[in-house]
Coordinates of C-alpha atoms and ligand atoms in Angstrom, one line a residue:
M18 CA 153.4 123.1 59.4
Y19 CA 152.1 119.8 60.6
K20 CA 149.7 118.0 58.4
S21 CA 148.2 115.6 60.9
V22 CA 148.0 114.9 64.6
D23 CA 150.2 111.8 64.0
Q24 CA 152.9 113.9 62.3
F25 CA 152.9 116.4 65.2
M26 CA 153.1 113.5 67.7
D27 CA 156.1 112.0 65.8
Y28 CA 157.8 115.3 66.6
V29 CA 156.8 115.3 70.3
I30 CA 157.8 111.6 70.7
A31 CA 161.2 112.1 69.1
K32 CA 161.9 115.1 71.2
N33 CA 160.7 113.6 74.5
P34 CA 161.7 109.9 74.2
G35 CA 160.2 107.4 76.7
E36 CA 157.8 109.9 78.3
N37 CA 154.7 107.8 77.6
E38 CA 152.3 109.5 79.9
F39 CA 153.4 112.9 78.5
H40 CA 152.8 111.6 75.0
Q41 CA 149.4 110.4 76.0
A42 CA 148.3 113.7 77.5
V43 CA 149.6 115.7 74.6
R44 CA 147.9 113.5 72.0
E45 CA 144.6 113.8 73.8
V46 CA 144.7 117.6 73.8
I47 CA 146.1 118.0 70.3
S48 CA 143.6 115.5 68.7
S49 CA 140.6 117.2 70.3
I50 CA 141.6 120.7 69.2
W51 CA 142.9 119.8 65.8
N52 CA 139.8 120.8 63.8
F53 CA 139.5 124.0 65.8
L54 CA 143.1 124.8 64.9
Q55 CA 142.5 124.2 61.2
D56 CA 139.7 126.9 61.4
N57 CA 142.0 129.2 63.4
Q58 CA 145.2 129.1 61.5
H59 CA 146.8 132.1 63.3
Y60 CA 147.7 129.7 66.2
L61 CA 149.5 127.4 63.7
H62 CA 151.2 130.3 61.9
N63 CA 152.6 131.5 65.3
N64 CA 153.8 128.0 66.1
I65 CA 151.8 127.8 69.3
L66 CA 151.8 124.0 69.1
E67 CA 155.5 123.5 69.4
R68 CA 155.7 126.3 72.0
I69 CA 152.9 124.9 74.2
V70 CA 154.4 121.4 74.5
E71 CA 157.8 122.7 75.5
P72 CA 158.1 123.5 79.3
E73 CA 159.4 127.0 80.0
R74 CA 161.7 125.5 82.6
V75 CA 162.5 122.0 84.1
I76 CA 164.4 121.8 87.4
T77 CA 165.8 118.6 88.8
F78 CA 167.8 118.3 92.0
R79 CA 169.3 115.9 94.5
V80 CA 167.5 115.4 97.8
S81 CA 169.6 113.8 100.5
W82 CA 168.0 113.1 103.8
R83 CA 168.7 111.0 106.9
D84 CA 166.4 108.1 107.9
D85 CA 165.8 107.1 111.5
Q86 CA 168.8 104.7 111.4
G87 CA 171.1 107.7 110.6
K88 CA 171.6 106.4 107.0
I89 CA 171.8 109.0 104.2
N90 CA 169.2 108.4 101.4
V91 CA 169.1 110.1 98.0
N92 CA 166.0 110.9 96.0
R93 CA 165.4 113.1 92.9
G94 CA 163.4 116.2 93.2
F95 CA 161.6 117.9 90.3
R96 CA 159.7 121.1 89.4
I97 CA 158.3 121.5 86.0
Q98 CA 157.5 125.2 85.3
F99 CA 155.5 124.5 82.1
N100 CA 153.6 127.7 81.2
S101 CA 153.2 131.1 82.8
A102 CA 151.2 132.9 80.1
I103 CA 148.1 133.6 82.3
G104 CA 149.7 133.6 85.7
P105 CA 152.5 132.3 88.0
Y106 CA 153.1 128.5 87.8
K107 CA 150.7 126.7 89.9
G108 CA 150.3 123.0 90.6
G109 CA 150.9 120.2 93.1
L110 CA 153.8 118.2 94.4
R111 CA 153.7 114.4 94.1
F112 CA 155.7 112.1 96.4
H113 CA 155.5 108.5 95.0
S114 CA 158.0 105.9 94.1
S115 CA 156.7 105.9 90.4
V116 CA 157.5 109.6 89.9
N117 CA 159.7 110.4 86.9
L118 CA 160.1 113.3 84.4
G119 CA 157.4 112.0 82.0
I120 CA 154.7 111.6 84.7
L121 CA 155.4 115.1 86.0
K122 CA 155.4 116.6 82.5
F123 CA 152.0 115.0 81.8
L124 CA 150.7 116.4 85.0
A125 CA 152.1 119.9 84.5
F126 CA 150.8 119.9 80.9
E127 CA 147.3 119.0 82.0
Q128 CA 147.5 121.7 84.7
I129 CA 148.0 124.4 82.1
F130 CA 144.5 123.8 80.6
K131 CA 142.9 122.9 84.0
N132 CA 144.1 126.2 85.6
S133 CA 142.9 128.1 82.5
L134 CA 139.4 126.6 82.9
T135 CA 139.1 127.7 86.5
T136 CA 138.9 131.3 85.3
L137 CA 141.6 132.3 87.8
P138 CA 145.0 133.7 86.8
M139 CA 147.3 130.7 87.3
G140 CA 149.9 129.1 84.9
G141 CA 150.7 125.4 84.8
G142 CA 153.3 123.6 86.9
K143 CA 153.9 120.4 88.8
G144 CA 156.7 118.8 90.9
G145 CA 157.6 116.1 93.3
S146 CA 160.0 113.3 94.0
D147 CA 160.4 109.6 93.6
F148 CA 160.5 109.5 97.5
D149 CA 158.2 106.7 98.8
P150 CA 156.4 107.9 101.9
K151 CA 154.9 104.5 102.7
G152 CA 156.1 103.1 106.0
K153 CA 158.2 106.2 106.8
S154 CA 158.1 107.7 110.3
D155 CA 156.9 111.3 110.9
N156 CA 160.5 112.3 111.5
E157 CA 161.7 110.8 108.2
I158 CA 158.9 112.6 106.3
M159 CA 159.9 115.9 108.0
S160 CA 163.6 115.3 107.2
F161 CA 162.8 114.6 103.6
C162 CA 160.5 117.6 103.2
Q163 CA 163.1 120.0 104.8
S164 CA 165.8 118.7 102.4
F165 CA 163.4 119.0 99.4
M166 CA 162.5 122.6 100.3
S167 CA 166.2 123.5 100.9
E168 CA 166.6 123.4 97.1
L169 CA 163.1 124.2 95.9
Y170 CA 162.8 127.5 97.8
R171 CA 165.1 129.3 95.3
H172 CA 162.8 128.4 92.4
I173 CA 159.3 129.3 93.9
G174 CA 157.6 132.4 95.2
S175 CA 154.1 133.8 95.7
N176 CA 154.3 135.6 92.4
T177 CA 156.5 133.0 90.6
D178 CA 155.4 129.5 91.4
I179 CA 153.1 128.2 94.1
P180 CA 153.2 124.5 94.8
A181 CA 150.5 122.5 96.7
G182 CA 149.7 118.9 97.4
D183 CA 149.0 115.8 95.2
I184 CA 149.6 112.1 95.8
G185 CA 151.6 111.6 99.0
V186 CA 151.6 115.3 99.8
G187 CA 148.8 116.5 102.2
G188 CA 148.5 118.9 105.1
R189 CA 151.3 117.3 107.1
E190 CA 153.9 117.6 104.3
I191 CA 152.7 121.2 103.3
G192 CA 153.3 122.1 107.0
Y193 CA 156.9 120.8 107.0
L194 CA 157.6 122.4 103.6
F195 CA 156.2 125.7 104.6
G196 CA 158.2 125.7 107.9
Q197 CA 161.4 125.2 106.0
Y198 CA 160.6 127.8 103.4
K199 CA 160.0 130.4 106.2
K200 CA 163.1 129.4 108.1
I201 CA 165.3 129.8 105.0
T202 CA 163.8 133.0 103.6
N203 CA 162.6 134.7 106.8
R204 CA 159.3 135.5 105.0
F205 CA 155.8 134.5 105.8
L206 CA 154.3 134.3 102.3
G207 CA 151.5 132.5 100.4
V208 CA 154.1 130.4 98.6
L209 CA 152.3 127.1 99.1
T210 CA 148.6 126.3 99.2
G211 CA 146.8 123.7 101.2
K212 CA 148.2 125.3 104.3
G213 CA 146.8 124.8 107.8
I214 CA 143.8 126.8 108.7
N215 CA 145.6 128.8 111.5
W216 CA 148.6 129.8 109.3
G217 CA 147.1 131.0 106.0
G218 CA 145.2 128.1 104.7
S219 CA 141.7 128.3 103.2
L220 CA 138.6 126.6 104.5
I221 CA 137.3 124.0 102.0
R222 CA 140.7 123.5 100.4
P223 CA 141.0 119.9 101.7
E224 CA 137.4 119.2 100.5
A225 CA 137.7 121.1 97.2
T226 CA 138.8 118.5 94.7
G227 CA 136.4 115.8 95.8
Y228 CA 133.5 118.2 96.3
G229 CA 134.3 119.9 93.0
A230 CA 134.3 116.6 91.1
V231 CA 130.8 115.8 92.5
Y232 CA 129.5 119.3 91.7
F233 CA 130.8 118.8 88.1
A234 CA 129.0 115.4 87.9
Q235 CA 125.8 117.0 89.2
E236 CA 126.0 119.5 86.3
M237 CA 126.5 116.7 83.8
L238 CA 123.7 114.6 85.2
N239 CA 121.5 117.7 85.2
T240 CA 121.8 117.9 81.4
K241 CA 119.9 114.6 81.4
K242 CA 117.5 115.6 84.2
L243 CA 119.2 113.1 86.5
N244 CA 120.9 113.5 90.0
F245 CA 122.8 111.6 92.7
S246 CA 119.8 110.4 94.7
N247 CA 119.9 106.6 95.2
K248 CA 122.7 106.2 92.6
K249 CA 125.2 103.5 93.2
V250 CA 128.7 105.1 93.1
L251 CA 132.1 103.5 92.7
I252 CA 135.1 105.4 94.1
S253 CA 138.7 104.3 93.8
G254 CA 141.4 105.5 96.1
S255 CA 141.0 106.4 99.7
G256 CA 143.1 109.6 99.9
N257 CA 142.2 113.2 99.9
V258 CA 140.2 113.3 96.7
A259 CA 138.4 110.0 97.3
Q260 CA 137.4 110.9 100.9
Y261 CA 135.7 114.2 100.0
A262 CA 134.1 112.9 96.8
A263 CA 132.6 110.2 99.0
E264 CA 131.4 112.7 101.6
K265 CA 129.7 114.8 99.0
V266 CA 128.1 111.8 97.3
I267 CA 126.6 110.7 100.6
Q268 CA 125.3 114.2 101.3
L269 CA 123.5 114.2 97.9
G270 CA 121.8 110.9 98.6
G271 CA 124.1 108.6 96.6
K272 CA 125.3 105.2 97.8
V273 CA 129.2 104.8 97.9
L274 CA 129.9 101.1 97.2
S275 CA 133.6 101.1 97.1
M276 CA 136.9 102.7 98.0
S277 CA 140.4 101.3 97.5
D278 CA 144.2 101.7 97.8
S279 CA 147.1 100.2 95.9
S280 CA 146.6 96.9 97.7
G281 CA 142.9 96.3 97.0
T282 CA 139.3 97.4 97.1
V283 CA 136.6 97.3 99.8
Y284 CA 133.1 96.6 98.5
D285 CA 130.3 97.6 100.9
K286 CA 126.9 96.5 99.5
D287 CA 125.1 98.6 102.1
G288 CA 127.0 101.7 101.2
I289 CA 129.7 103.6 103.1
D290 CA 127.8 106.0 105.3
N291 CA 129.1 109.0 107.2
K292 CA 130.1 107.0 110.3
K293 CA 132.1 104.5 108.2
L294 CA 133.6 107.3 106.2
S295 CA 134.9 109.0 109.3
W296 CA 136.4 105.7 110.4
I297 CA 138.2 105.5 107.0
M298 CA 139.4 109.1 107.3
N299 CA 140.9 108.4 110.7
L300 CA 142.5 105.2 109.3
K301 CA 144.1 107.0 106.4
N302 CA 144.9 110.4 107.7
V303 CA 145.9 109.6 111.3
K304 CA 146.7 105.9 111.7
R305 CA 148.0 105.8 108.0
G306 CA 146.7 102.2 107.7
R307 CA 145.5 100.1 104.8
I308 CA 141.9 100.0 103.4
K309 CA 141.8 96.2 104.1
E310 CA 141.4 97.1 107.8
F311 CA 138.1 98.7 107.1
A312 CA 136.8 95.5 105.5
Q313 CA 137.9 93.6 108.7
E314 CA 136.3 96.2 111.0
Y315 CA 132.9 96.3 109.2
N316 CA 132.9 92.8 107.8
V317 CA 132.5 93.8 104.2
D318 CA 134.1 92.2 101.1
Y319 CA 137.7 92.9 100.4
L320 CA 139.0 92.3 96.8
E321 CA 142.7 91.8 97.3
G322 CA 144.8 93.3 94.5
E323 CA 141.7 94.3 92.6
K324 CA 140.2 97.6 91.4
P325 CA 136.5 98.5 91.8
W326 CA 135.5 98.4 88.2
G327 CA 133.9 95.0 88.1
I328 CA 131.2 96.1 90.6
K329 CA 127.8 97.2 89.1
C330 CA 127.2 100.9 89.4
D331 CA 125.5 104.0 88.0
I332 CA 128.4 106.4 88.4
A333 CA 132.1 105.9 88.7
I334 CA 134.6 108.4 90.2
P335 CA 138.2 107.2 89.9
C336 CA 140.3 109.1 92.5
A337 CA 143.6 107.2 92.7
T338 CA 146.0 107.6 89.8
Q339 CA 146.7 107.7 86.1
N340 CA 145.7 104.8 83.8
E341 CA 143.8 102.9 86.5
I342 CA 141.1 102.1 84.0
D343 CA 141.7 100.3 80.7
E344 CA 139.4 99.5 77.8
D345 CA 138.2 96.2 79.3
D346 CA 137.3 98.0 82.5
A347 CA 135.5 100.6 80.5
S348 CA 133.5 98.0 78.6
T349 CA 132.6 96.2 81.8
L350 CA 131.4 99.4 83.5
I351 CA 129.3 100.4 80.5
K352 CA 127.8 96.9 80.1
N353 CA 126.9 97.0 83.8
G354 CA 124.9 100.2 83.4
C355 CA 127.3 103.0 84.3
I356 CA 125.9 106.3 83.0
C357 CA 128.5 108.7 84.2
M358 CA 132.3 108.6 84.5
V359 CA 133.9 111.5 86.4
E360 CA 137.7 111.8 86.6
G361 CA 138.6 112.8 90.2
A362 CA 142.2 111.7 89.5
N363 CA 144.4 113.0 86.7
M364 CA 144.1 110.9 83.5
P365 CA 142.7 107.8 85.4
N366 CA 141.4 106.4 82.0
N367 CA 143.8 105.3 79.4
S368 CA 143.2 106.7 75.9
D369 CA 141.0 103.8 74.7
A370 CA 138.8 103.9 77.9
A371 CA 138.4 107.7 77.8
E372 CA 137.4 107.5 74.1
L373 CA 134.8 104.8 74.8
F374 CA 133.3 106.6 77.7
N375 CA 133.2 109.9 75.8
D376 CA 131.3 108.2 72.9
K377 CA 128.8 106.3 75.0
I378 CA 128.1 108.0 78.4
L379 CA 128.6 111.2 80.3
F380 CA 132.3 111.7 80.6
G381 CA 133.9 114.4 82.8
P382 CA 137.7 114.6 81.9
G383 CA 140.0 115.3 84.8
K384 CA 141.2 118.8 83.7
A385 CA 137.5 119.9 84.0
A386 CA 136.1 117.7 86.7
N387 CA 139.0 117.8 89.3
A388 CA 139.8 121.5 88.8
G389 CA 138.0 122.4 92.1
G390 CA 141.2 121.7 94.1
V391 CA 143.4 124.1 92.3
A392 CA 140.5 126.6 92.0
V393 CA 140.3 126.8 95.8
S394 CA 144.1 127.0 95.9
G395 CA 143.6 130.1 93.7
L396 CA 141.1 131.4 96.3
E397 CA 143.6 130.6 99.1
M398 CA 146.1 132.8 97.2
S399 CA 143.6 135.6 96.9
Q400 CA 142.8 135.4 100.7
N401 CA 146.5 135.5 101.5
S402 CA 147.1 138.6 99.3
M403 CA 144.2 140.4 100.9
R404 CA 145.1 139.0 104.4
I405 CA 141.5 138.0 105.1
N406 CA 139.7 134.6 105.5
W407 CA 136.4 133.7 103.8
S408 CA 133.9 131.5 105.6
S409 CA 133.3 127.9 104.5
Q410 CA 130.0 128.9 103.0
E411 CA 131.6 131.6 100.9
V412 CA 134.4 129.4 99.6
D413 CA 132.0 126.5 98.9
A414 CA 129.7 128.8 97.0
K415 CA 132.6 130.1 94.9
L416 CA 133.7 126.6 94.3
N417 CA 130.3 125.6 93.1
D418 CA 130.1 128.6 90.8
I419 CA 133.5 127.8 89.3
M420 CA 132.5 124.2 88.6
K421 CA 129.3 125.4 87.0
N422 CA 131.3 127.8 84.9
I423 CA 133.7 125.1 83.8
H424 CA 130.8 123.0 82.8
N425 CA 129.4 125.9 80.8
Q426 CA 132.7 126.3 79.0
C427 CA 132.7 122.6 78.1
V428 CA 129.2 122.9 76.7
E429 CA 130.1 126.0 74.7
H430 CA 133.0 124.4 72.9
G431 CA 131.9 120.8 73.1
R432 CA 128.3 120.8 71.9
N433 CA 127.8 118.5 69.0
G434 CA 124.1 118.2 68.2
D435 CA 122.4 117.1 71.4
R436 CA 125.6 115.5 72.7
I437 CA 128.3 117.3 74.7
D438 CA 131.9 116.2 74.0
Y439 CA 133.4 117.2 77.3
I440 CA 137.0 116.3 76.2
Q441 CA 136.8 118.6 73.2
G442 CA 135.0 121.4 75.2
A443 CA 137.5 121.4 78.0
N444 CA 140.6 121.3 75.8
I445 CA 139.4 124.0 73.4
S446 CA 138.3 126.4 76.2
G447 CA 141.5 125.8 78.2
F448 CA 143.6 126.3 75.1
I449 CA 142.1 129.5 73.8
K450 CA 142.8 131.6 76.9
V451 CA 146.4 130.4 77.2
A452 CA 147.2 130.5 73.5
D453 CA 145.8 134.0 73.1
A454 CA 147.9 135.2 76.1
M455 CA 151.0 133.7 74.4
L456 CA 150.2 135.5 71.2
D457 CA 149.7 138.8 73.1
Q458 CA 153.0 138.4 74.8
G459 CA 155.0 137.8 71.6
C460 CA 157.9 135.4 70.9
V461 CA 158.9 134.5 74.5
Ligands
LIG715 P1 146.5 110.8 98.1 O1 147.9 110.5 98.3 O2 145.7 111.5 99.2 O3 145.7 109.4 97.8 C1 146.0 108.6 96.7 C2 145.1 107.4 96.8 O4 145.3 106.7 95.5 C3 145.5 106.4 97.8 O5 144.4 105.7 98.2 C4 146.6 105.5 97.1 O6 146.7 104.2 97.7 C5 145.9 105.5 95.7 N1 147.0 105.3 94.8 C6 148.1 106.1 94.5 N2 148.9 105.6 93.6 C7 148.3 104.4 93.2 C8 148.7 103.4 92.3 N3 149.8 103.6 91.5 N4 147.9 102.3 92.2 C9 146.8 102.2 92.9 N5 146.4 103.1 93.8 C10 147.1 104.2 94.0 O7 146.3 111.6 96.8 P2 145.1 112.5 96.3 O8 143.8 112.0 96.7 O9 145.5 113.9 96.5 O10 145.2 112.3 94.7 C11 144.5 111.3 94.0 C12 144.4 111.7 92.5 O11 143.8 112.9 92.4 C13 145.8 111.9 91.8 O12 145.6 111.5 90.4 C14 146.0 113.4 91.8 O13 146.9 113.8 90.8 C15 144.6 113.8 91.6 N6 144.3 115.2 92.1 C16 144.5 115.6 93.3 C17 144.2 116.9 93.7 C18 144.4 117.4 95.1 O14 144.0 118.5 95.4 N7 145.0 116.6 96.0 C19 143.6 117.9 92.8 C20 143.3 117.3 91.5 C21 143.6 116.0 91.1 P3 148.1 103.9 98.5 O15 148.0 104.6 99.7 O16 148.1 102.4 98.6 O17 149.2 104.4 97.6
LIG716 O1 146.2 118.1 90.2 C1 145.9 119.2 90.8 O2 145.2 120.0 90.3 C2 146.4 119.3 92.1 N1 147.1 118.4 92.6 C3 146.1 120.6 92.9 C4 147.1 121.7 92.6 C5 147.0 122.9 93.4 O3 147.8 123.8 93.2 O4 146.2 123.0 94.3

């Protein structure tokens, strides 16, 4: 039996060398549930810890595809089927040049607890490729997606593993992946979520992660009798999650001061309003341009190569990628008056930054705050099984309820005097359901 978090982490690190993001995600979960485990020794006696950090299955495969010049390119494809104790594996696909085994294992590990928090029956998985979609033609994206699915199809299924989008995978990619799955198997199944609305998709799935993060923030603010009205909000990223977080903040009367991409940040002192946001959506989703073009079009500041965290704000919603905020950024944000940090992205704060925020201000960890996306994916699966479609209002109301429920779970297991430790609350709640299911199902 492990005597300390450090001793357990020595085991994890020795067994998974070089997978830094995975170590980071595991350490966060294990340290925040450690005291709970000491009071609930049956989890330790049944060795749930070693079992829960070992993926049930890891699949890697070659993806060969032809570019527009006719040259054959090779990428690596992955699917991590981490835990199926409470439902079929469920989680997104990421296409980004940085993708490697350690990053996908961190994402799949987080997904186990996130999916558990949603209250829906979904296990944890993640996948993707080191394919870089930047600058690729539509035809090249399709060629890659078809080749990727030509191998992935044999490992997934509507009751086995249901992938969706993540960085670099949106509606266009899900369409090409679904088309290839259907062609190979001759089956029209709910085997992917984030599908187009005319062929099995759910209303509100594109909006769900961003909206859900803002609903979660509203719940956190509410514990202090605060709300979004007239609050200055920093958003990073300008993809799916960022766009709909911005849309909801604007609807609730907040002022969105920034958005960004990997090249830099736009700082709009007047606030990005609905008209400007729809310009950005067209830029990113249709023209596939850079955020700098927004600064040129609307004559606002462009901070080349910078992140938004030096700008004074009340609320920060990072929606780009992991470890985009370090301890210095966190100190600056707190010093500048930030009262609430909501993780739209997965693990956007490094460990030191997350700890600082969690001690000092309202801190919504990703596995709770961004669970709205996968929650509505779960609702898409339900609609597919029933062969019906719910209205936007119905799905949005269910999403709002789910985010409130996740907030309640964080309060239940994270209350510490008059303070709520959301990291502890989310991890303990997420863990109990999965660990109990593993115990029920025996030594598998
Ligand atoms: P998109 O691909 O739609 O957008 C990603 C955005 O983040 C882009 O603006 C991109 O800029 C920026 N970005 C990506 N990587 C980096 C990097 N290494 N450095 C700086 N900027 C970067 O992805 P999503 O909006 O779907 O995902 C954003 C985050 O939200 C991720 O952490 C994802 O895991 C998480 N998430 C997504 C969910 C979903 O349903 N889509 C659900 C829950 C969490 P550029 O174009 O220059 O690369
Ligand atoms: O990180 C995430 O939760 C996602 N990318 C969404 C996963 C999903 O299955 O909708």
